[in-house]
Amino acid sequence: MDVSEVLEGEKVLNLSRLNLDNLDLDHVGEERKRDTQQLFLVYNRFIVLPGSICHFSNLVFLDISCNRLAFICEEILRLSKLKTLVAKNNRLNEFSLPKDFGTMSLEVLNFSGNRFEEFPSEFLNLQRLQSLSLGGNRLKSIPTEIEQLTSLELLYLGGNSITSIPTELANLPYLSYLVLCDNRIQSIPPQLAQMNSLLSLSLHNNLLTYLPREILSLFQLQELSLRGNPLVVRFVKDMTYDPPSLLELAGRTVKSRNLPYKPEDLPGNLIRYLDLASKCPNPKCGGVYFDSCVRHIKFVDFCGKYRLPLMHYLCSPECSSPCSSNPQSDADSEDESSVPAHRMQKVLLG
């Protein structure tokens, strides 16, 4: 290997596509090792990240993608200035990392295209992490401890087998880009409406049949991708209705007519039951419900051009959806140029 042929700059060393299975640095001077800040080892034949990597003491960026890596060596922990680690398309899993990996000062981590079946606990300790990509792995769930990554701005988990979204994602104050496409997600927790920093939400190619109406509260959202979900390819139109119990009928009467009662008038369990009353969102109704309600799909205008199916819970089949939608068809909706710029958002339905 002639190192002089692969140097790209004083701070960049590119050793990609050299069929390396070890990192022999005999031909790299000490000054060069010390000055290198970006190191590319892409498309080689490493099975284990070589321990000699630690000689690049000022390394800020390391790309070890497209190798055969099954393990990350302990010596990587000595790279105290490393901010970005890219290790796409290897053979890494949750057992491939050093025990103290979470003590590193990483800000960008990309482990897409590997073999992770569980979310590595070491990642959850990376307090400075701003971007995390684990797309194209074998993840089945997102741990609730994800809320510990309070600096996270981008989370890419597309192409896994995730079935649900933890409400704890809403506790990430700076999360702006959330990619959950190509999974098996069936519902969106209403708590995601609390994500005030969210600009882009990718949910295409999942199993969604409806969206919670709370998603309309995501005022900062600029892009919502929904194509390839049942709610797009076939909308749910069936209305299900379970007759309310005598207990619920009595509770509805008490609440809707504002009948006065005191704690000493009723047993404690009935008092608690009455406190669980949910007000029907239809402003023309004024009714309440407890356990029995009507699930109803309604198209709602999202940004002046696109209409989305949202799920509403009403007290009876006679109630109409509380949110009025544009009576125009999608084809007749407002022209894009007539929609104020601050309302323009991108909804990808197909």
Short mmCIF file of N, CA, C and O in Angstrom, two decimals, residues 203-273:
data_model
loop_
_atom_site.label_atom_id
_atom_site.label_comp_id
_atom_site.label_asym_id
_atom_site.label_seq_id
_atom_site.Cartn_x
_atom_site.Cartn_y
_atom_site.Cartn_z
N LEU A 203 -43.82 8.24 7.74
CA LEU A 203 -44.56 7.06 8.21
C LEU A 203 -44.99 6.18 7.06
O LEU A 203 -45.83 5.29 7.25
N HIS A 204 -44.46 6.37 5.86
CA HIS A 204 -44.93 5.60 4.72
C HIS A 204 -44.57 4.12 4.88
O HIS A 204 -43.62 3.74 5.54
N ASN A 205 -45.40 3.31 4.24
CA ASN A 205 -45.23 1.85 4.23
C ASN A 205 -45.27 1.25 5.63
O ASN A 205 -44.37 0.52 6.05
N ASN A 206 -46.32 1.59 6.37
CA ASN A 206 -46.61 0.96 7.65
C ASN A 206 -48.01 0.35 7.58
O ASN A 206 -48.51 0.06 6.48
N LEU A 207 -48.65 0.14 8.73
CA LEU A 207 -49.97 -0.48 8.77
C LEU A 207 -51.01 0.46 9.37
O LEU A 207 -51.99 0.03 9.97
N LEU A 208 -50.83 1.75 9.18
CA LEU A 208 -51.73 2.74 9.77
C LEU A 208 -53.08 2.74 9.07
O LEU A 208 -53.17 2.78 7.84
N THR A 209 -54.14 2.69 9.87
CA THR A 209 -55.49 2.80 9.33
C THR A 209 -56.13 4.14 9.67
O THR A 209 -57.18 4.48 9.13
N TYR A 210 -55.53 4.90 10.58
CA TYR A 210 -56.05 6.22 10.94
C TYR A 210 -54.95 7.02 11.60
O TYR A 210 -53.91 6.51 11.98
N LEU A 211 -55.19 8.32 11.70
CA LEU A 211 -54.31 9.21 12.43
C LEU A 211 -55.09 9.83 13.58
O LEU A 211 -56.27 10.14 13.43
N PRO A 212 -54.47 10.05 14.72
CA PRO A 212 -55.17 10.74 15.81
C PRO A 212 -55.38 12.21 15.45
O PRO A 212 -54.52 12.83 14.81
N ARG A 213 -56.50 12.76 15.83
CA ARG A 213 -56.78 14.15 15.48
C ARG A 213 -55.79 15.11 16.11
O ARG A 213 -55.61 16.24 15.64
N GLU A 214 -55.09 14.66 17.17
CA GLU A 214 -54.11 15.53 17.82
C GLU A 214 -52.96 15.91 16.90
O GLU A 214 -52.25 16.88 17.15
N ILE A 215 -52.77 15.14 15.81
CA ILE A 215 -51.65 15.43 14.92
C ILE A 215 -51.81 16.80 14.26
O ILE A 215 -50.84 17.40 13.79
N LEU A 216 -53.03 17.32 14.26
CA LEU A 216 -53.26 18.66 13.72
C LEU A 216 -52.58 19.74 14.54
O LEU A 216 -52.43 20.87 14.10
N SER A 217 -52.14 19.39 15.75
CA SER A 217 -51.46 20.36 16.62
C SER A 217 -49.98 20.52 16.28
O SER A 217 -49.32 21.37 16.88
N LEU A 218 -49.47 19.73 15.35
CA LEU A 218 -48.07 19.84 14.97
C LEU A 218 -47.90 21.00 13.99
O LEU A 218 -47.69 20.81 12.79
N PHE A 219 -47.96 22.21 14.51
CA PHE A 219 -47.97 23.40 13.66
C PHE A 219 -46.66 23.60 12.92
O PHE A 219 -46.63 24.25 11.88
N GLN A 220 -45.55 23.07 13.45
CA GLN A 220 -44.26 23.25 12.80
C GLN A 220 -44.00 22.21 11.71
O GLN A 220 -43.05 22.34 10.94
N LEU A 221 -44.86 21.19 11.63
CA LEU A 221 -44.63 20.11 10.69
C LEU A 221 -44.67 20.61 9.25
O LEU A 221 -45.63 21.26 8.83
N GLN A 222 -43.62 20.31 8.49
CA GLN A 222 -43.53 20.74 7.10
C GLN A 222 -43.69 19.58 6.13
O GLN A 222 -44.04 19.78 4.97
N GLU A 223 -43.44 18.36 6.59
CA GLU A 223 -43.57 17.21 5.71
C GLU A 223 -44.11 16.02 6.48
O GLU A 223 -43.63 15.67 7.54
N LEU A 224 -45.15 15.41 5.90
CA LEU A 224 -45.76 14.22 6.47
C LEU A 224 -45.91 13.20 5.37
O LEU A 224 -46.61 13.43 4.38
N SER A 225 -45.25 12.06 5.50
CA SER A 225 -45.28 11.02 4.47
C SER A 225 -46.13 9.85 4.93
O SER A 225 -45.85 9.23 5.95
N LEU A 226 -47.18 9.54 4.16
CA LEU A 226 -48.16 8.52 4.56
C LEU A 226 -48.40 7.47 3.50
O LEU A 226 -49.18 6.54 3.73
N ARG A 227 -47.78 7.56 2.35
CA ARG A 227 -48.07 6.64 1.26
C ARG A 227 -47.80 5.18 1.69
O ARG A 227 -46.96 4.91 2.53
N GLY A 228 -48.53 4.26 1.09
CA GLY A 228 -48.31 2.86 1.38
C GLY A 228 -48.90 2.37 2.68
O GLY A 228 -48.54 1.30 3.17
N ASN A 229 -49.83 3.14 3.28
CA ASN A 229 -50.54 2.72 4.48
C ASN A 229 -51.99 2.39 4.12
O ASN A 229 -52.53 2.94 3.16
N PRO A 230 -52.65 1.52 4.89
CA PRO A 230 -54.07 1.24 4.62
C PRO A 230 -54.94 2.49 4.62
O PRO A 230 -55.93 2.54 3.88
N LEU A 231 -54.56 3.51 5.41
CA LEU A 231 -55.41 4.71 5.46
C LEU A 231 -55.37 5.46 4.14
O LEU A 231 -56.24 6.28 3.85
N VAL A 232 -54.38 5.16 3.31
CA VAL A 232 -54.29 5.80 2.01
C VAL A 232 -54.85 4.89 0.92
O VAL A 232 -55.62 5.33 0.07
N VAL A 233 -54.47 3.60 0.95
CA VAL A 233 -54.88 2.71 -0.14
C VAL A 233 -56.32 2.23 0.03
O VAL A 233 -56.96 1.86 -0.95
N ARG A 234 -56.83 2.21 1.24
CA ARG A 234 -58.24 1.88 1.45
C ARG A 234 -58.65 2.46 2.81
O ARG A 234 -58.12 2.10 3.83
N PHE A 235 -59.60 3.37 2.80
CA PHE A 235 -60.00 4.03 4.03
C PHE A 235 -61.03 3.21 4.81
O PHE A 235 -61.90 2.55 4.23
N VAL A 236 -60.87 3.26 6.11
CA VAL A 236 -61.81 2.54 6.96
C VAL A 236 -63.12 3.33 7.04
O VAL A 236 -63.12 4.49 7.40
N LYS A 237 -64.21 2.67 6.67
CA LYS A 237 -65.50 3.38 6.65
C LYS A 237 -66.53 2.74 7.59
O LYS A 237 -67.61 3.29 7.78
N ASP A 238 -66.20 1.59 8.11
CA ASP A 238 -67.17 0.94 8.99
C ASP A 238 -67.25 1.64 10.33
O ASP A 238 -66.23 2.04 10.90
N MET A 239 -68.44 1.78 10.82
CA MET A 239 -68.65 2.39 12.13
C MET A 239 -69.01 1.29 13.12
O MET A 239 -69.92 0.52 12.87
N THR A 240 -68.26 1.21 14.18
CA THR A 240 -68.55 0.21 15.20
C THR A 240 -69.18 0.90 16.40
O THR A 240 -68.78 2.00 16.78
N TYR A 241 -70.13 0.23 16.98
CA TYR A 241 -70.84 0.84 18.12
C TYR A 241 -71.25 -0.25 19.10
O TYR A 241 -71.97 -1.17 18.75
N ASP A 242 -70.75 -0.15 20.30
CA ASP A 242 -71.15 -1.05 21.37
C ASP A 242 -72.17 -0.35 22.25
O ASP A 242 -71.89 0.74 22.77
N PRO A 243 -73.34 -0.93 22.44
CA PRO A 243 -74.36 -0.29 23.29
C PRO A 243 -73.81 -0.03 24.68
O PRO A 243 -73.13 -0.88 25.27
N PRO A 244 -74.07 1.14 25.22
CA PRO A 244 -73.57 1.45 26.56
C PRO A 244 -74.27 0.63 27.63
O PRO A 244 -75.43 0.24 27.48
N SER A 245 -73.58 0.37 28.70
CA SER A 245 -74.14 -0.37 29.82
C SER A 245 -75.11 0.52 30.60
O SER A 245 -75.16 1.75 30.42
N LEU A 246 -75.89 -0.10 31.49
CA LEU A 246 -76.81 0.68 32.33
C LEU A 246 -76.02 1.65 33.21
O LEU A 246 -76.47 2.77 33.47
N LEU A 247 -74.84 1.21 33.67
CA LEU A 247 -74.00 2.09 34.47
C LEU A 247 -73.60 3.32 33.67
O LEU A 247 -73.68 4.45 34.17
N GLU A 248 -73.20 3.11 32.42
CA GLU A 248 -72.80 4.25 31.61
C GLU A 248 -73.99 5.15 31.29
O GLU A 248 -73.86 6.38 31.31
N LEU A 249 -75.13 4.57 31.00
CA LEU A 249 -76.31 5.38 30.71
C LEU A 249 -76.66 6.28 31.89
O LEU A 249 -77.00 7.46 31.73
N ALA A 250 -76.56 5.69 33.09
CA ALA A 250 -76.85 6.49 34.29
C ALA A 250 -75.80 7.59 34.46
O ALA A 250 -76.12 8.74 34.78
N GLY A 251 -74.53 7.22 34.23
CA GLY A 251 -73.47 8.21 34.36
C GLY A 251 -73.60 9.32 33.35
O GLY A 251 -73.36 10.50 33.66
N ARG A 252 -73.99 9.00 32.13
CA ARG A 252 -74.19 10.03 31.11
C ARG A 252 -75.30 10.99 31.52
O ARG A 252 -75.20 12.21 31.31
N THR A 253 -76.36 10.43 32.07
CA THR A 253 -77.47 11.29 32.50
C THR A 253 -77.03 12.26 33.59
O THR A 253 -77.34 13.45 33.55
N VAL A 254 -76.29 11.74 34.56
CA VAL A 254 -75.83 12.59 35.67
C VAL A 254 -74.94 13.71 35.14
O VAL A 254 -75.09 14.88 35.51
N LYS A 255 -74.00 13.36 34.25
CA LYS A 255 -73.04 14.35 33.77
C LYS A 255 -73.64 15.33 32.77
O LYS A 255 -73.41 16.54 32.84
N SER A 256 -74.42 14.83 31.81
CA SER A 256 -74.96 15.70 30.77
C SER A 256 -76.01 16.67 31.31
O SER A 256 -76.18 17.77 30.79
N ARG A 257 -76.71 16.26 32.38
CA ARG A 257 -77.74 17.14 32.98
C ARG A 257 -77.22 17.89 34.19
O ARG A 257 -77.98 18.59 34.87
N ASN A 258 -75.93 17.71 34.46
CA ASN A 258 -75.31 18.41 35.59
C ASN A 258 -76.07 18.19 36.90
O ASN A 258 -76.29 19.12 37.69
N LEU A 259 -76.50 16.95 37.13
CA LEU A 259 -77.20 16.64 38.37
C LEU A 259 -76.23 16.76 39.55
O LEU A 259 -75.14 16.18 39.52
N PRO A 260 -76.59 17.47 40.56
CA PRO A 260 -75.68 17.67 41.69
C PRO A 260 -75.54 16.40 42.54
O PRO A 260 -76.50 15.65 42.72
N TYR A 261 -74.34 16.16 43.03
CA TYR A 261 -74.11 15.05 43.96
C TYR A 261 -72.89 15.39 44.80
O TYR A 261 -72.03 16.18 44.41
N LYS A 262 -72.85 14.78 45.98
CA LYS A 262 -71.74 15.01 46.90
C LYS A 262 -71.07 13.67 47.20
O LYS A 262 -71.66 12.61 47.02
N PRO A 263 -69.83 13.69 47.65
CA PRO A 263 -69.12 12.44 47.97
C PRO A 263 -69.89 11.55 48.94
O PRO A 263 -69.80 10.33 48.85
N GLU A 264 -70.65 12.18 49.83
CA GLU A 264 -71.38 11.37 50.81
C GLU A 264 -72.65 10.77 50.20
O GLU A 264 -73.30 9.91 50.81
N ASP A 265 -73.03 11.21 48.97
CA ASP A 265 -74.23 10.70 48.34
C ASP A 265 -74.01 9.36 47.63
O ASP A 265 -74.96 8.58 47.47
N LEU A 266 -72.79 9.11 47.19
CA LEU A 266 -72.52 7.94 46.36
C LEU A 266 -71.31 7.18 46.88
O LEU A 266 -70.41 7.76 47.49
N PRO A 267 -71.23 5.87 46.60
CA PRO A 267 -70.03 5.10 46.95
C PRO A 267 -68.80 5.66 46.21
O PRO A 267 -68.91 6.25 45.13
N GLY A 268 -67.64 5.42 46.78
CA GLY A 268 -66.42 5.96 46.21
C GLY A 268 -66.14 5.49 44.79
O GLY A 268 -65.65 6.26 43.95
N ASN A 269 -66.48 4.22 44.50
CA ASN A 269 -66.22 3.71 43.15
C ASN A 269 -67.07 4.41 42.10
O ASN A 269 -66.64 4.62 40.96
N LEU A 270 -68.29 4.82 42.46
CA LEU A 270 -69.14 5.55 41.52
C LEU A 270 -68.65 6.98 41.32
O LEU A 270 -68.73 7.53 40.22
N ILE A 271 -68.16 7.57 42.39
CA ILE A 271 -67.58 8.92 42.27
C ILE A 271 -66.40 8.89 41.30
O ILE A 271 -66.28 9.74 40.41
N ARG A 272 -65.54 7.88 41.46
CA ARG A 272 -64.38 7.77 40.58
C ARG A 272 -64.81 7.51 39.14
O ARG A 272 -64.21 8.02 38.19
N TYR A 273 -65.85 6.72 38.97
CA TYR A 273 -66.35 6.43 37.63
C TYR A 273 -66.86 7.71 36.96
O TYR A 273 -66.55 7.98 35.79
#
